[in-house]
Coordinates of C-alpha atoms in Angstrom, one line a residue:
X28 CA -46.1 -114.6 -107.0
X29 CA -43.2 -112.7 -105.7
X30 CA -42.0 -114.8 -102.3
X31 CA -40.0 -111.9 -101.1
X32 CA -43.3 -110.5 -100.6
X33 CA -45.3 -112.6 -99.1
X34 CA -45.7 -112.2 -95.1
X35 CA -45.7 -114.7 -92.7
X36 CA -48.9 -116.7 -91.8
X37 CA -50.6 -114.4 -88.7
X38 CA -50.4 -117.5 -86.4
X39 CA -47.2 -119.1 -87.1
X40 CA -45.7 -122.5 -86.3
X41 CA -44.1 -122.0 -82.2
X42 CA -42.2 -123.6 -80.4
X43 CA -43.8 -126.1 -78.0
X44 CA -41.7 -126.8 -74.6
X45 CA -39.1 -129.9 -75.3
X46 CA -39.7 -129.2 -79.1
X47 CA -38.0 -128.2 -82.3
X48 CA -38.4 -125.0 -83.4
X49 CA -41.9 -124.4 -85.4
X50 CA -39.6 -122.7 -88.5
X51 CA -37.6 -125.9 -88.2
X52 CA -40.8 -128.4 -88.5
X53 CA -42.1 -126.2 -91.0
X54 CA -39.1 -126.3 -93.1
X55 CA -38.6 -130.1 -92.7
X56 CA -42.7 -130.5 -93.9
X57 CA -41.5 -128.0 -97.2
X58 CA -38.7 -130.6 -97.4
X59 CA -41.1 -133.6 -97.2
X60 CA -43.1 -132.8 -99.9
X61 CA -40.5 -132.0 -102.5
X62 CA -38.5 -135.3 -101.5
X63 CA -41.6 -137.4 -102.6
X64 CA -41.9 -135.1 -105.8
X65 CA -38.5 -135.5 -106.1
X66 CA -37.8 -139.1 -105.7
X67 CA -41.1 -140.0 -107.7
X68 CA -38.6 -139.2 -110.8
X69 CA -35.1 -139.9 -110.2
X70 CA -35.6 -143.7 -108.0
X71 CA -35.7 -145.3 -111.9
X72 CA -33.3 -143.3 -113.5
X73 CA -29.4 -145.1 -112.5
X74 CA -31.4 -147.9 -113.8
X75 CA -33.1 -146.8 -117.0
X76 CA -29.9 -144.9 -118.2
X77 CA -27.6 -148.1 -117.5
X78 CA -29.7 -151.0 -118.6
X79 CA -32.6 -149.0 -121.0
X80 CA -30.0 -146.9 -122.8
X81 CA -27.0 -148.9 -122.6
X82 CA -24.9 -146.4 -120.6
X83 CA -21.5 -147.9 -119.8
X84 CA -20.2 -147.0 -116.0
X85 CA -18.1 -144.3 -117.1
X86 CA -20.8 -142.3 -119.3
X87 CA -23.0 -142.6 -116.3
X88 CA -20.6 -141.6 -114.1
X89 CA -20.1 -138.2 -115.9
X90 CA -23.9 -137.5 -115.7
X91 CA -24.3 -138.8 -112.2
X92 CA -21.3 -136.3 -111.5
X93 CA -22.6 -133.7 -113.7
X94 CA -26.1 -134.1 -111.5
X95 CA -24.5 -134.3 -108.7
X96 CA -22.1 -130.9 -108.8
X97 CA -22.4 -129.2 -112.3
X98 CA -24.6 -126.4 -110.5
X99 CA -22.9 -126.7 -107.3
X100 CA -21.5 -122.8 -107.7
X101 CA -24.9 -121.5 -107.5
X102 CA -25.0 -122.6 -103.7
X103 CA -22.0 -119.5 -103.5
X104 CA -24.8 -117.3 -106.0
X105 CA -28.0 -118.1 -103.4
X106 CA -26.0 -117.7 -100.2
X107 CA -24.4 -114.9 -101.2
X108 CA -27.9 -113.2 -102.5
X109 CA -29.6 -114.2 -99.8
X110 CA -27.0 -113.1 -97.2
X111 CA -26.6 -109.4 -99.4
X112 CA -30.6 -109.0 -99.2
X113 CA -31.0 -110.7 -96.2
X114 CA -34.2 -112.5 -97.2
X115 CA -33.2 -116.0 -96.8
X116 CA -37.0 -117.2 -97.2
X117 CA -37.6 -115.2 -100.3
X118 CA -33.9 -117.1 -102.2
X119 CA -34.5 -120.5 -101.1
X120 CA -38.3 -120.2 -102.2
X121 CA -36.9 -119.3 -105.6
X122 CA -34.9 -122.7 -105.6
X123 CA -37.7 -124.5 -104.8
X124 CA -39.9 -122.9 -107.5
X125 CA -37.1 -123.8 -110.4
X126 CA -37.3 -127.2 -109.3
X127 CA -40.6 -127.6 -109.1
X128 CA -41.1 -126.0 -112.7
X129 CA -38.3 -128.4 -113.6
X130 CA -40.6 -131.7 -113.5
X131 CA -42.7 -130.3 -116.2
X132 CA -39.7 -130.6 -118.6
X133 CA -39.7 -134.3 -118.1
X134 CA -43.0 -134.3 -120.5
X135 CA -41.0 -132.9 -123.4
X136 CA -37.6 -134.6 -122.7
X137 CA -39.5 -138.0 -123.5
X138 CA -36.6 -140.4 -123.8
X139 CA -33.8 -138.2 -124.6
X140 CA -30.6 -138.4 -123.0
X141 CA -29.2 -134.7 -123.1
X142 CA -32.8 -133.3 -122.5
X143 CA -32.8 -135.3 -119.4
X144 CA -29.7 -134.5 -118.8
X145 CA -30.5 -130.6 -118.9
X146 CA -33.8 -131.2 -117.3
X147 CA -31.8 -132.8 -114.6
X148 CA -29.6 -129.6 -114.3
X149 CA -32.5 -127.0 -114.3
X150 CA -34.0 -129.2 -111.3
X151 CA -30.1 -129.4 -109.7
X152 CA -29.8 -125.7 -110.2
X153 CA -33.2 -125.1 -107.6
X154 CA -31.5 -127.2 -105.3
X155 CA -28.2 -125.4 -105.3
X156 CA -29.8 -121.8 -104.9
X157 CA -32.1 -123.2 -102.0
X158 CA -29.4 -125.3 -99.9
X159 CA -27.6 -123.1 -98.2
X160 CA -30.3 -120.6 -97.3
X161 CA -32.3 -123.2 -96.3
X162 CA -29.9 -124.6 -94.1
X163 CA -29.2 -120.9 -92.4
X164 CA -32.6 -120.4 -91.6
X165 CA -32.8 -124.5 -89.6
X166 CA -29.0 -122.5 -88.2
X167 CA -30.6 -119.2 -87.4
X168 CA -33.7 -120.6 -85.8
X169 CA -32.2 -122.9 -83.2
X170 CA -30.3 -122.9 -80.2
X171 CA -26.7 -123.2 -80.6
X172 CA -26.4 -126.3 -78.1
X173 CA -29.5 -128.4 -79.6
X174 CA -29.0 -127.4 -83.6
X175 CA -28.2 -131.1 -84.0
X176 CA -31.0 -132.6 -83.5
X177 CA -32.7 -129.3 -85.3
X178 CA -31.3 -130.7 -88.2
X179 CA -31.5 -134.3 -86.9
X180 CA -35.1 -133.5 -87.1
X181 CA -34.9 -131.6 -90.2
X182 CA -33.7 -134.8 -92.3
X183 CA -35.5 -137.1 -90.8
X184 CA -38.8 -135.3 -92.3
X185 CA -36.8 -134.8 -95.3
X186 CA -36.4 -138.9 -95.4
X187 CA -40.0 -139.7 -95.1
X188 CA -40.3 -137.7 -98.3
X189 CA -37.3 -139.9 -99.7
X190 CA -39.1 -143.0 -98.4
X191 CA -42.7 -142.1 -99.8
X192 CA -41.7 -140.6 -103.5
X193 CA -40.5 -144.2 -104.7
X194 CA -43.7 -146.0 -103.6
X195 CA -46.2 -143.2 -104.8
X196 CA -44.4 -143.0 -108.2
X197 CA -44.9 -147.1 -108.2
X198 CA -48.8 -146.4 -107.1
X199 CA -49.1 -143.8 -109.8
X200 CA -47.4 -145.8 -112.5
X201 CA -50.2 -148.7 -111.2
X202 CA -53.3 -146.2 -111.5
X203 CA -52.6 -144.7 -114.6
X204 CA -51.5 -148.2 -116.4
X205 CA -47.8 -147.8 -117.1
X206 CA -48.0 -144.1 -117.6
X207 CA -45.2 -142.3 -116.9
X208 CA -46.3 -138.4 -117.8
X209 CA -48.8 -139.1 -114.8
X210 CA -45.6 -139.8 -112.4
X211 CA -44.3 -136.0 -114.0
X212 CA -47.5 -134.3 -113.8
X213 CA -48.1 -135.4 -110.4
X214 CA -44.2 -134.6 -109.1
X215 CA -44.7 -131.1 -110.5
X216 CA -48.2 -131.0 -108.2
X217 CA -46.7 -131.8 -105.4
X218 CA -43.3 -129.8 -106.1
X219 CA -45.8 -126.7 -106.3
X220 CA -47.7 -127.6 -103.1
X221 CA -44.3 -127.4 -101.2
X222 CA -43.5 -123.7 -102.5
X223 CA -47.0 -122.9 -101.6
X224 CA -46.3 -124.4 -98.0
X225 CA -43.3 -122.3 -97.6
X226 CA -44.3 -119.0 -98.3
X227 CA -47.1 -120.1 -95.9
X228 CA -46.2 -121.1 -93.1
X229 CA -41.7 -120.6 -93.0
X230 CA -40.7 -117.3 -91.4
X231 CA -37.3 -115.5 -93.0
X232 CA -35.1 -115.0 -89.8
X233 CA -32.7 -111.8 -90.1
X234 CA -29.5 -111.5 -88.2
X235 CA -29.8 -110.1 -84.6
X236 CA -27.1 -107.5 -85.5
X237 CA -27.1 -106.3 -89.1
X238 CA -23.8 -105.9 -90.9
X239 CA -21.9 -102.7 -90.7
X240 CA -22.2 -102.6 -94.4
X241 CA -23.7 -104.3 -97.0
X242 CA -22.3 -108.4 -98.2
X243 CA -20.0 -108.4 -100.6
X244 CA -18.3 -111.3 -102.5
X245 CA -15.0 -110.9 -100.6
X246 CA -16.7 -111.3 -97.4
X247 CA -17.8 -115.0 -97.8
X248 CA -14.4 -115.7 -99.2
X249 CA -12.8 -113.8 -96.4
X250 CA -13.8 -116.8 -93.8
X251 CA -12.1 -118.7 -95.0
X252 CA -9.3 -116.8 -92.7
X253 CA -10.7 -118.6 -89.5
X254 CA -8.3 -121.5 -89.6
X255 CA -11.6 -123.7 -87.8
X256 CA -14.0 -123.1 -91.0
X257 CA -11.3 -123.7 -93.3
X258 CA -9.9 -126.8 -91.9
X259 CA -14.1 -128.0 -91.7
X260 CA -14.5 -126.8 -95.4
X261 CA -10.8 -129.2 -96.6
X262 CA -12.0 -132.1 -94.4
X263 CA -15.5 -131.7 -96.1
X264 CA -14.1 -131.6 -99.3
X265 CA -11.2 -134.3 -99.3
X266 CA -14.1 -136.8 -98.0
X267 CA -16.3 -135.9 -100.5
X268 CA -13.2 -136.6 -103.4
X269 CA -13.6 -140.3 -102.3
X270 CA -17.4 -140.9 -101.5
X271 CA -19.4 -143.1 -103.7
X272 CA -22.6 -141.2 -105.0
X273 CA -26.0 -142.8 -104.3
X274 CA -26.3 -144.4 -108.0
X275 CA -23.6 -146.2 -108.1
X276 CA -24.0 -147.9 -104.4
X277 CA -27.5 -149.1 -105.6
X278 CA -26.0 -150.3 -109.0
X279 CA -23.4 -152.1 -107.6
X280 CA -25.7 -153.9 -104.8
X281 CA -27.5 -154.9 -107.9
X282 CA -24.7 -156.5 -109.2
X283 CA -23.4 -157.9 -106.5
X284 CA -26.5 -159.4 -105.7
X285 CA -28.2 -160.0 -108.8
X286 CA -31.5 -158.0 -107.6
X287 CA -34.2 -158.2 -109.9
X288 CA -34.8 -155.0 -112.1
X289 CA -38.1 -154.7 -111.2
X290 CA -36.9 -154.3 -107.5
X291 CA -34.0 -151.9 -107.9
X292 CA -36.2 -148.6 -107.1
X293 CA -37.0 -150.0 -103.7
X294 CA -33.1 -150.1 -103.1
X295 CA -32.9 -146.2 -101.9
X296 CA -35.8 -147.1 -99.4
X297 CA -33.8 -149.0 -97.4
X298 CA -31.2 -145.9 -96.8
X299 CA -34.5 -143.7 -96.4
X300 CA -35.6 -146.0 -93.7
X301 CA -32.4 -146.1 -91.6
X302 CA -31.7 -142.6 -92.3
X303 CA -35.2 -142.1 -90.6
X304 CA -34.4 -143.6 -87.4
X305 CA -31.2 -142.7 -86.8
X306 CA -31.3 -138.7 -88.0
X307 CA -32.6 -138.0 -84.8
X308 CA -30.9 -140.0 -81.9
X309 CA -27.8 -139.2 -84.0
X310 CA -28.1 -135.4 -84.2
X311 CA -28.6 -135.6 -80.1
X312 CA -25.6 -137.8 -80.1
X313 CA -23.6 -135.0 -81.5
X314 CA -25.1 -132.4 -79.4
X315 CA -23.6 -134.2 -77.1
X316 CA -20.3 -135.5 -77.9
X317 CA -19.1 -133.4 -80.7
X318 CA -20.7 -133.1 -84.0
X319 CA -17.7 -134.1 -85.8
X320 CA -17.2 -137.3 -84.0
X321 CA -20.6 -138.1 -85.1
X322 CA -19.9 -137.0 -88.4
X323 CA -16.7 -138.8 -89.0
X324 CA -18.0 -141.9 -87.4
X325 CA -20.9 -141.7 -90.5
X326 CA -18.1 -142.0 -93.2
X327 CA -16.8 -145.2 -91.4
X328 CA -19.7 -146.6 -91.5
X329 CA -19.7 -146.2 -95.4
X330 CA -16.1 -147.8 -95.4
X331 CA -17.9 -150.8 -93.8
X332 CA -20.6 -150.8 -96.8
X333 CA -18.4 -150.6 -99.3
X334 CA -16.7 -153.4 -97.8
X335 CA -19.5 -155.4 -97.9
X336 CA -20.5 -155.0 -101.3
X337 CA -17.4 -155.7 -102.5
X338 CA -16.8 -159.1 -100.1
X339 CA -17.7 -162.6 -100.5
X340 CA -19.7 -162.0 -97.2
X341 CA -22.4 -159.8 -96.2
X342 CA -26.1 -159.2 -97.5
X343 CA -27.5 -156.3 -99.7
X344 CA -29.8 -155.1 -96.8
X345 CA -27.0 -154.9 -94.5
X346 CA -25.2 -152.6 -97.1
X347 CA -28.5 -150.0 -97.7
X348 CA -28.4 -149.9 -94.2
X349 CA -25.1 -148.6 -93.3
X350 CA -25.6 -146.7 -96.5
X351 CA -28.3 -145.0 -94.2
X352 CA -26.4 -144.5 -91.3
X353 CA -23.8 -143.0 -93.4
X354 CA -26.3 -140.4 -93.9
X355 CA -27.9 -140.0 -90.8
X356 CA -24.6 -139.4 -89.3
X357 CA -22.9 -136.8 -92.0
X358 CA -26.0 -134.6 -94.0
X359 CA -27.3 -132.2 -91.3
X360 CA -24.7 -132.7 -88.5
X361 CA -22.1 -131.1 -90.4
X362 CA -24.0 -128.0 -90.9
X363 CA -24.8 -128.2 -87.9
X364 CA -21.1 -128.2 -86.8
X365 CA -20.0 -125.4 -88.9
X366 CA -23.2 -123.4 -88.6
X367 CA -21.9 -121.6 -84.8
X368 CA -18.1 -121.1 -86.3
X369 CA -19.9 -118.4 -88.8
X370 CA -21.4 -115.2 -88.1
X371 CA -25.1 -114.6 -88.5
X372 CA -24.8 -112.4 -91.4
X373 CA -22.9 -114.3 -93.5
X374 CA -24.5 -117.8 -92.4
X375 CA -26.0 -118.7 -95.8
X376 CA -22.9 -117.5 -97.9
X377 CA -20.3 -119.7 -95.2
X378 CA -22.4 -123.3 -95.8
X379 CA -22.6 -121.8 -98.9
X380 CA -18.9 -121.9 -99.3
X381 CA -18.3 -125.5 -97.2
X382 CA -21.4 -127.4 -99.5
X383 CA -20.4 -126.4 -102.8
X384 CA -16.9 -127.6 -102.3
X385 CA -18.8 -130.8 -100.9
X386 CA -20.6 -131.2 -104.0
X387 CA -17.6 -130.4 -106.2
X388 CA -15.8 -132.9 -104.7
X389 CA -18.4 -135.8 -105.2
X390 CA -18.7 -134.5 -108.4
X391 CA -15.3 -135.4 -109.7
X392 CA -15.4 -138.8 -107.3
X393 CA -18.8 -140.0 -109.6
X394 CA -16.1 -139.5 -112.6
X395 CA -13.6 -141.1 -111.1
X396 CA -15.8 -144.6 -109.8
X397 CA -16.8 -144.5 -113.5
X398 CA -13.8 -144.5 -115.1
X399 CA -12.3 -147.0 -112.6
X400 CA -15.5 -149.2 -113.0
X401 CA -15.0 -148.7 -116.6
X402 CA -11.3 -150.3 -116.6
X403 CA -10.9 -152.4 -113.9
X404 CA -14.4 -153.6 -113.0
X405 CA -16.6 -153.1 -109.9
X406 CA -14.2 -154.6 -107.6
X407 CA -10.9 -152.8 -107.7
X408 CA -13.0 -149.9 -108.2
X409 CA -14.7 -150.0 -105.0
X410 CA -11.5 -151.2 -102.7
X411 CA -9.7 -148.6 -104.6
X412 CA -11.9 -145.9 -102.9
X413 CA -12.5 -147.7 -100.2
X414 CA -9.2 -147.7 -98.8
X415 CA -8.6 -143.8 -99.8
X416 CA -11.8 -142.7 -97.8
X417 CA -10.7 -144.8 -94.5
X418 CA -7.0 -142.9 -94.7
X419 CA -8.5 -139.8 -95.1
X420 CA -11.0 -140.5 -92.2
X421 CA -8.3 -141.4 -90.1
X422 CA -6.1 -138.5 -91.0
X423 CA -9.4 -136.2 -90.4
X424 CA -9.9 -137.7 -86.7
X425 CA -6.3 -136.4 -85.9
X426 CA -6.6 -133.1 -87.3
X427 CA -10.1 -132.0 -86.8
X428 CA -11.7 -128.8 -86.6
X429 CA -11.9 -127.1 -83.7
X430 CA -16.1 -126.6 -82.7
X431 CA -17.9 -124.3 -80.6
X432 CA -18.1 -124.9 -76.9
X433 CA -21.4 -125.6 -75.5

């Protein structure tokens, strides 16, 4: 099936007075759906690499950061494609398809480290290309003074799907007696339902005013001139050189707490569950008060997890919650920030731009906590980055980015 092709359904999602946009709802359900597919398959995996293959902290933290930003330059190749074409719809339903076709390679990669690992990157490589097109049609189909809770609104469905993939994958697992292809065959059915649910019911959104000429490379580089996106894009990145990655939050609230291994895949459910309520009220907040605010305030909140986890005091619930708020207050407001700053024609190229240097960034902080894990212990390793992301917080409250008036 060629997305690019396929037209919109005759009676599309609207807009209902006091609502979301429909393309927004309709994008979050597409985002649902592949979350539980997703999360069916990666909620086990920190675990079984750590403890079932005997991993040490720093060989995990090169394939957590390899997972996490190895394909992070194809977020510049599907914003810039989909910006050049202008069929935003049509590029990020390409990402989705990759990964969906991704979760049948788990049934030949069996227990094999690399072809995990490159199964891992195939699936990685969808989400790159879709991110950033994605996130320019939530941009281009709300109104610039309520796009916060548009993407408030936008994660939170995306968190029910991050809630619901652990505990299908556990019903699964139950039904089919301990089979794990049934957890793979099933993520791929439900990966495919969620391309199918895109190209039904998402409409691609074009610019108002078409570019004088067509998009080249130079042009998403070129924004980089407006000193407001650049400073966003530095701040993004610097906070993203010191921010733990998922995995190794939930591996060191194991640790800290000695939680049962049979219990560690129900760890991320208690950041999908705060992430739930407070994507919402939180988006509105920045609406409100400045997105950045918001969004800076979400990275204090994961200094105070971090503190936790590596105190004598505190309680492992209290950490996955913060953990959630984190989230909450930093995944779809900063888009949502920088999404007014860019032009409509190069939307999807400018997040493009701000989310792979995100995703670099984490990339080489997973390596880093690794190492650091690796040679001085948890610990150090956590205070160590702990006190790094509070300066640089600090130093981005002083010299933030300027946002567009509402």
């Amino acid at each position: 099936m060629y997305l690019a092709s396929v037209g919109p359904l005759r009676t599309p999602l609207r807009r209902l007075p006091g609502t979301v946009p429909g393309n927004v709802l309709a994008l979050g359900i597409v985002s649902l759906v592949t979350d539980v597919s997703a999360e069916m398959v990666t909620a086990i995996l920190p675990l079984y690499l750590v403890f079932g293959l005997g991993l040490n902290p720093l060989q995990f933290g090169l394939l957590d950061g390899l997972y996490a930003g190895a394909t992070a330059v194809l977020r510049l190749a599907g914003g810039h494609v989909a910006d050049r074409w202008r069929r935003l719809k049509a590029v990020a339903g390409v990402g989705y398809a990759l990964s969906a076709v991704a979760k049948l390679g788990f049934l030949a990669a069996g227990s094999s480290v690399p072809g995990i690992g490159a199964v891992l990157a195939i699936d990685r490589a969808g989400k790159g290309i879709r991110t950033a097109p994605r996130d320019a049609l939530i941009s281009l189909s709300s109104d610039p003074a309520t796009m916060g809770r548009s993407f408030g609104v936008h994660r939170a469905l995306d968190t029910v799907g991050a809630f619901l993939g652990p505990l299908v994958a556990t019903l699964v697992l139950w039904a089919s007696l301990n089979d794990y292809n049934s957890v793979f065959v099933t993520s791929f059915a439900l990966a495919a339902t969620a391309v199918i649910l895109l190209t039904t019911f998402v409409r691609d959104h074009s610019p108002h005013t078409p570019p004088a000429r067509p998009v080249g490379r130079m042009q998403a580089l070129a924004l980089l001139r407006d000193a407001a996106f650049r400073r966003s894009c530095i701040w993004a990145a610097a906070l993203g050189l010191l921010t733990i990655t998922d995995s190794f939050v939930y591996l060191a609230v194991q640790r800290r707490w000695d939680i049962d291994a049979g219990l560690f895949p129900m760890l991320p459910l208690g950041t999908a569950g705060t992430f739930l309520l407070l994507a919402i009220p939180l988006g509105r907040l920045g609406d409100r008060i400045g997105r950045w605010k918001v969004f800076l305030g979400g990275h204090l909140a994961l200094v105070l997890a971090l503190l936790v986890v590596s105190g004598p005091f505190g309680s492992w619930w209290l950490v996955l919650a913060l953990h959630g708020a984190f989230y909450a207050a930093t995944d779809g407001v900063l888009p949502a920030a920088v999404g007014p700053l860019l032009p409509e024609h190069l939307r999807a190229s400018g997040l493009a731009v701000l989310q792979t240097g995100q995703a670099l960034a984490r990339m080489a902080a997973a390596v880093t906590v690794g190492l650091l894990w690796t040679l001085w212990d948890l610990r150090p390793a956590m205070l160590t980055f702990t006190a790094g992301l509070l300066a640089v917080t600090l130093a981005a409250a002083v010299f933030k980015p300027l946002e567009v008036r509402r």
